[in-house]
XYZ file of N, CA and C in Angstrom:
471
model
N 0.838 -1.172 0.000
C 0.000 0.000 0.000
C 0.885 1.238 0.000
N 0.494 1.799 -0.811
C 1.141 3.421 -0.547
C 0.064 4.910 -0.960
N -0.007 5.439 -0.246
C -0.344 6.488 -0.583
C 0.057 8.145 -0.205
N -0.371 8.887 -1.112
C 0.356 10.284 -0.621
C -0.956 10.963 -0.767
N -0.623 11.946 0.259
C -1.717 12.736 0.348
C -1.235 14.291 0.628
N -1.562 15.632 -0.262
C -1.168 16.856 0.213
C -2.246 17.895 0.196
N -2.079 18.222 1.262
C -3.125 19.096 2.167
C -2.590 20.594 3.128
N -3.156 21.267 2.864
C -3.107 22.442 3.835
C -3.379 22.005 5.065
N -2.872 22.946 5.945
C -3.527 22.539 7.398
C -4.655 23.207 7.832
N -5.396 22.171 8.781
C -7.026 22.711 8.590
C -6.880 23.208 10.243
N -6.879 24.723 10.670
C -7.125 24.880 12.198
C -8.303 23.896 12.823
N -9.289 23.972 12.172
C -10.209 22.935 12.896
C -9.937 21.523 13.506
N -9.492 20.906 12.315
C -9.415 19.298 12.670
C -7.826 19.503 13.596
N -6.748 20.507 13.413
C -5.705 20.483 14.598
C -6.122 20.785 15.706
N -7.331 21.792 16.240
C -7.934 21.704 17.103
C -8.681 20.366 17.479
N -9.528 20.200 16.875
C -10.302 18.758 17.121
C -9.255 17.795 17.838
N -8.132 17.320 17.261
C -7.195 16.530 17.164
C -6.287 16.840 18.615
N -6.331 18.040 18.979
C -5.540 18.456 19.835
C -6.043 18.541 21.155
N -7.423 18.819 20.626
C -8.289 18.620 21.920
C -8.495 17.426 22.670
N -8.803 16.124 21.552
C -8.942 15.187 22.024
C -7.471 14.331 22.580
N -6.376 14.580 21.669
C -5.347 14.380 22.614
C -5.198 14.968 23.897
N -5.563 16.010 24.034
C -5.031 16.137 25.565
C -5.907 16.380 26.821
N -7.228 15.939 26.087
C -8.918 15.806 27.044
C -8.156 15.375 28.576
N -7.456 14.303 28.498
C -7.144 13.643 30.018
C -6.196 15.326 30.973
N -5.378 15.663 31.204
C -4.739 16.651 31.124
C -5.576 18.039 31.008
N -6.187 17.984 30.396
C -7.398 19.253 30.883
C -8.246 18.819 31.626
N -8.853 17.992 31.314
C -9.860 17.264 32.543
C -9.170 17.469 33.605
N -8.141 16.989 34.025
C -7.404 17.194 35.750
C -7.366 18.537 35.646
N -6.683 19.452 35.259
C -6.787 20.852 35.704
C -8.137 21.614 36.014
N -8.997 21.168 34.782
C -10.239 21.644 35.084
C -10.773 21.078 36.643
N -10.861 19.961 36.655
C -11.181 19.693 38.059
C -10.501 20.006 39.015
N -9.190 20.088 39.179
C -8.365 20.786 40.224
C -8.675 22.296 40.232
N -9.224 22.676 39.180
C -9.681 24.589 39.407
C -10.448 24.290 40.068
N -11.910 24.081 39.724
C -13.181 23.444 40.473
C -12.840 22.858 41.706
N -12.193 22.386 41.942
C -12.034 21.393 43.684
C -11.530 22.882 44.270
N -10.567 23.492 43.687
C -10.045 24.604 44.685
C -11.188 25.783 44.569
N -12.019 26.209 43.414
C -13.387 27.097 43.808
C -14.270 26.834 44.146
N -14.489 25.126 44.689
C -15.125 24.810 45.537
C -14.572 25.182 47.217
N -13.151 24.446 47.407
C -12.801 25.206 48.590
C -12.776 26.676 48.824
N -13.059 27.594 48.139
C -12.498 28.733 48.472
C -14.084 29.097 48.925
N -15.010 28.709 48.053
C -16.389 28.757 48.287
C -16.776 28.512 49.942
N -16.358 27.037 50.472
C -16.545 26.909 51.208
C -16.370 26.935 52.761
N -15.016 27.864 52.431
C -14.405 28.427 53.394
C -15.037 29.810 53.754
N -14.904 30.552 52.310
C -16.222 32.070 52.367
C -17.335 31.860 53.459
N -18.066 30.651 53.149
C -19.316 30.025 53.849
C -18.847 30.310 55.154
N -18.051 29.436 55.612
C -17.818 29.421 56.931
C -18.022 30.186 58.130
N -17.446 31.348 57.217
C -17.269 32.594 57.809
C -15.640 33.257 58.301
N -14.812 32.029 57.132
C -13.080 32.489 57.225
C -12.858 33.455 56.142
N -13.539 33.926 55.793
C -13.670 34.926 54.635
C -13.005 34.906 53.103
N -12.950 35.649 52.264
C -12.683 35.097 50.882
C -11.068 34.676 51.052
N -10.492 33.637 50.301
C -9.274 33.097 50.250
C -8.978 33.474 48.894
N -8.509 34.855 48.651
C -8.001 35.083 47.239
C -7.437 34.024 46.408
N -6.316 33.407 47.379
C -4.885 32.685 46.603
C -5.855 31.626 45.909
N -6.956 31.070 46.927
C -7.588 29.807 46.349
C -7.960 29.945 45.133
N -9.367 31.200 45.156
C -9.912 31.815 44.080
C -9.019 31.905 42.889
N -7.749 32.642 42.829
C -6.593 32.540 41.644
C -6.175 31.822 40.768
N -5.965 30.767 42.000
C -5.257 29.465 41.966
C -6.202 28.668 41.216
N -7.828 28.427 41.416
C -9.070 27.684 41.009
C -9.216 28.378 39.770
N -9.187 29.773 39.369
C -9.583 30.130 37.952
C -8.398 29.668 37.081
N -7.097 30.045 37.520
C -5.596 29.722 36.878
C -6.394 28.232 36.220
N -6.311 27.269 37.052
C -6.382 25.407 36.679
C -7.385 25.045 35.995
N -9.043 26.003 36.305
C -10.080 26.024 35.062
C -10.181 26.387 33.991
N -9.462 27.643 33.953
C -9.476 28.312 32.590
C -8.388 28.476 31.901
N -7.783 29.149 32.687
C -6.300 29.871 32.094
C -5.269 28.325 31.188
N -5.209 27.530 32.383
C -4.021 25.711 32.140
C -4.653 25.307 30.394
N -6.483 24.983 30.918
C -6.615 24.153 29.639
C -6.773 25.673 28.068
N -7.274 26.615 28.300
C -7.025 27.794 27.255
C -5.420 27.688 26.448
N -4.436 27.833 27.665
C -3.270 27.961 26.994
C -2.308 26.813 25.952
N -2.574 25.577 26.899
C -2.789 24.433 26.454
C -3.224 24.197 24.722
N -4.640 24.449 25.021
C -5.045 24.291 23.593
C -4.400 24.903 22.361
N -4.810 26.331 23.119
C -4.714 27.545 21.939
C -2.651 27.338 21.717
N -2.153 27.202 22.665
C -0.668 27.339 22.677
C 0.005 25.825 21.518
N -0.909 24.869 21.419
C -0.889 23.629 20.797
C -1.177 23.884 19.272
N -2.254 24.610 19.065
C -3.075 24.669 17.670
C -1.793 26.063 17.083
N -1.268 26.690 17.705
C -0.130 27.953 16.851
C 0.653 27.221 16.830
N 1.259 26.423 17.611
C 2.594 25.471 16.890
C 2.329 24.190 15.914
N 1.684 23.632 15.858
C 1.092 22.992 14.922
C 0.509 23.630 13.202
N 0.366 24.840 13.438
C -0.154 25.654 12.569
C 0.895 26.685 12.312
N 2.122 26.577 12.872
C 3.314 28.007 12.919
C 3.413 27.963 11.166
N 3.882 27.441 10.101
C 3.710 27.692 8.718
C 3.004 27.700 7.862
N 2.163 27.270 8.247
C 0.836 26.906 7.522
C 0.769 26.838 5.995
N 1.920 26.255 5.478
C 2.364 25.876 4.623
C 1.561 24.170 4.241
N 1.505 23.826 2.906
C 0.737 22.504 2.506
C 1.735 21.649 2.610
N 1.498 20.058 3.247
C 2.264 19.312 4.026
C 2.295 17.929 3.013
N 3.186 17.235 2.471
C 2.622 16.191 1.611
C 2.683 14.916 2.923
N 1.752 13.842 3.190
C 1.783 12.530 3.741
C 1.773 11.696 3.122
N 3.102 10.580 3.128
C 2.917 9.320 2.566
C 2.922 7.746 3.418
N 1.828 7.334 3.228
C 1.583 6.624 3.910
C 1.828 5.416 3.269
N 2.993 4.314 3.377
C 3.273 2.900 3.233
C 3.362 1.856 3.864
N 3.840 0.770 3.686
C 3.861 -0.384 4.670
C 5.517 -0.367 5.793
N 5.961 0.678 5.087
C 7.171 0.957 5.662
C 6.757 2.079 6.900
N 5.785 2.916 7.078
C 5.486 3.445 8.408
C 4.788 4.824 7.560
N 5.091 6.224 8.013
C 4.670 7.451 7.637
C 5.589 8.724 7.425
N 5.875 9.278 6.534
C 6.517 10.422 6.473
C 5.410 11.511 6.495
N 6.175 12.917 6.856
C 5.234 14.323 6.479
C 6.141 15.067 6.558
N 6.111 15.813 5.295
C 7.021 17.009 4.736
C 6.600 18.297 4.921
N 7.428 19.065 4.506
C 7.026 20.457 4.131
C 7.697 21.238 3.469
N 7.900 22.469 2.964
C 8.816 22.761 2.006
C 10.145 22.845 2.941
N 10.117 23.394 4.160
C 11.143 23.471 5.348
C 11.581 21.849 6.294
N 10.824 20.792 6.315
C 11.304 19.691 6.624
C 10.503 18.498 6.241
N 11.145 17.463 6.577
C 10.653 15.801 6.618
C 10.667 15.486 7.651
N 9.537 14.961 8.403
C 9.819 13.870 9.223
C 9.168 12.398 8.920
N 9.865 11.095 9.182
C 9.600 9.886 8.578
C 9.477 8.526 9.948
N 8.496 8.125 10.014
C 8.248 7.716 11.083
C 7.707 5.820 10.444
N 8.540 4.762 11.647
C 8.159 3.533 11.165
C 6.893 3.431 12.188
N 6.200 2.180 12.026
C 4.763 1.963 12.583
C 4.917 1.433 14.160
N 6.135 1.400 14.265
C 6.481 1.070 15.835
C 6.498 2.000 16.717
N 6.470 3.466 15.896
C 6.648 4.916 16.310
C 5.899 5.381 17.097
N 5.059 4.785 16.800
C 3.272 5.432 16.893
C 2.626 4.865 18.078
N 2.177 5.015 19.656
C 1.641 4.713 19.908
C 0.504 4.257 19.993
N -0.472 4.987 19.051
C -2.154 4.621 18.678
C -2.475 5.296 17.511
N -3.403 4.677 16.537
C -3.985 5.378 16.002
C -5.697 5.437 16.026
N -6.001 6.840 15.784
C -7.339 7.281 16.139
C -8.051 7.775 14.511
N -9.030 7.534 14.231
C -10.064 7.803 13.221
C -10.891 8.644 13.998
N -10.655 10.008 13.515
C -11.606 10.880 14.163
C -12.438 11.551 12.827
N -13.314 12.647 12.848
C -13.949 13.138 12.026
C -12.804 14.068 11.194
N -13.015 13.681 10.155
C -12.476 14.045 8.861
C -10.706 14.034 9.266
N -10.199 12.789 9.943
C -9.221 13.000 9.716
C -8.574 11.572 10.646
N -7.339 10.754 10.586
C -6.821 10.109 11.192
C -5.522 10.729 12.079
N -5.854 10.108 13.395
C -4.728 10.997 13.974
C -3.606 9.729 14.426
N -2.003 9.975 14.297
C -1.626 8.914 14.611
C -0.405 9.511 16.441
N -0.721 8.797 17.081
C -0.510 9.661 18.387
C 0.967 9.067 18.512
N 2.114 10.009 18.582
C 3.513 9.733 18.758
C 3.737 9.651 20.388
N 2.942 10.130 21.296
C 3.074 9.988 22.251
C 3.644 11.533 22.963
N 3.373 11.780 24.130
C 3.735 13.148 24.950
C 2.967 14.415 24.261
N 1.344 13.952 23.841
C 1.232 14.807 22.795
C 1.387 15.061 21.393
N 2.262 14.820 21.109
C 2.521 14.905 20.061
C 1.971 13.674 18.873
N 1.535 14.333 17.319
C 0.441 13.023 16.606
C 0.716 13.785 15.181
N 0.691 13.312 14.462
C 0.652 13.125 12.845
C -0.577 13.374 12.396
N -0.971 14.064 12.022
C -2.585 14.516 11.456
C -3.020 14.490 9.960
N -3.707 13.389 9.719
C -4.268 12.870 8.157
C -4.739 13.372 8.069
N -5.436 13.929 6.861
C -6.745 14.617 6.807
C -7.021 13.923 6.036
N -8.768 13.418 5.978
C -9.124 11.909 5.744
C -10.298 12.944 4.114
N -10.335 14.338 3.866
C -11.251 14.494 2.952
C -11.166 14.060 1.720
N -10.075 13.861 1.233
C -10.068 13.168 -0.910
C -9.841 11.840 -0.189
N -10.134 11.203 0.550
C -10.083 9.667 0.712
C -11.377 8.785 0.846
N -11.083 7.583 0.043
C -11.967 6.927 0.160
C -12.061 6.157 1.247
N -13.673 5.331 1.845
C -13.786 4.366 2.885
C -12.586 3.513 2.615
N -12.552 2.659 1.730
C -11.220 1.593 1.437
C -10.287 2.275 1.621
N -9.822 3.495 1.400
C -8.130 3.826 1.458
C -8.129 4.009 3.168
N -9.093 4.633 3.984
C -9.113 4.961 5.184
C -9.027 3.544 5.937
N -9.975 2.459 5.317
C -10.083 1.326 5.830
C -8.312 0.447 5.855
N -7.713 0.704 5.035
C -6.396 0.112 4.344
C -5.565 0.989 5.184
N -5.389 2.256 5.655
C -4.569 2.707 6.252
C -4.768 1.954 7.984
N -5.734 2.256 7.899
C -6.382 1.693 9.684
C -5.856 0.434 9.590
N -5.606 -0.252 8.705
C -5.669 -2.017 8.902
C -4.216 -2.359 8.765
N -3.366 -1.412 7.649
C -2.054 -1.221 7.847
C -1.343 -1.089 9.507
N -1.769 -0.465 9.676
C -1.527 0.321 11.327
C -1.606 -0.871 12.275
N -2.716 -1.477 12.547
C -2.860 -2.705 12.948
C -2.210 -3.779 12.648
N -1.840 -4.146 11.857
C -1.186 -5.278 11.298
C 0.254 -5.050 11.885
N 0.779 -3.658 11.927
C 2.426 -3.070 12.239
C 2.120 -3.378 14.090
N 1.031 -3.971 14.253
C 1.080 -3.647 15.589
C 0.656 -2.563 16.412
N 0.236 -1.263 15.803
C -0.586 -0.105 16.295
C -1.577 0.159 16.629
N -2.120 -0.088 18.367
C -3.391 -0.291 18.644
C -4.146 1.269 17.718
N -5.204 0.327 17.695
C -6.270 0.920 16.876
C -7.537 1.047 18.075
N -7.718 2.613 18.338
C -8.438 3.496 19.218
C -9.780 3.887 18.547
N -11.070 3.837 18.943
C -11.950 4.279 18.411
C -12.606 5.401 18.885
């Protein structure tokens, strides 16, 4: 199997993609904001009066952690926004650009994910290879997914 595929980068699906990589990791901050504007809440109650640092500290881990996170993820991913060629073989995955290559075997990859309009292949620490699945057919999507699997790359739904 081989195929190449060249595509612009779509802010959306790097968002999409970026989001869902790092859902676990915002989820804890978000809840660690929330657990601490719950304490700060409930200390107010008491009658120990407002605990700024808490309050700070609880908006910082709700909003501010997963905002920067995201948005700080989708500009580096998007820093050239230059059209990227992907070739996808039985030998693993490359993705270019007019400024670099990177070429990756299927052992590389911790998981791959089929998300909406696009396959994501997760390198791990964050970091993932982003298909964009629109001039592809069910069979070529089906053939890449089954490639992946076969190399040994759990396949995430």
């Amino acid at each position: 199997m081989f195929l190449r595929i060249i595509a612009r980068p779509d802010p959306h699906l790097t968002a999409a993609a970026l989001r869902h990589g790092l859902r676990r990791p915002v989820l804890l901050s978000r809840l660690a904001g929330w657990a601490l504007l719950g304490l700060a809440v409930l200390l107010q109650m008491t009658g120990e009066g407002l605990n700024v640092s808490l309050l700070v500290a609880g908006v910082a881990l709700a909003v501010i952690v997963p905002m920067v996170l995201l948005n700080g993820g989708v500009r580096r991913a998007l820093s050239d926004g230059e059209p990227a060629t992907i070739e996808i073989s039985e030998g693993g995955v490359a993705r270019s650009t007019g400024q670099s290559r990177h070429a990756y075997a299927w052992n590389a990859f911790s998981h791959i994910e089929h998300l909406a309009g696009q396959i994501v292949l997760g390198l791990g620490h964050g970091r993932f290879v982003q298909v964009p699945t629109r001039g592809l057919s069910a069979q070529q999507i089906h053939d890449v997914l089954t490639t992946a699997a076969a190399h040994g790359v759990p396949v995430r739904s």
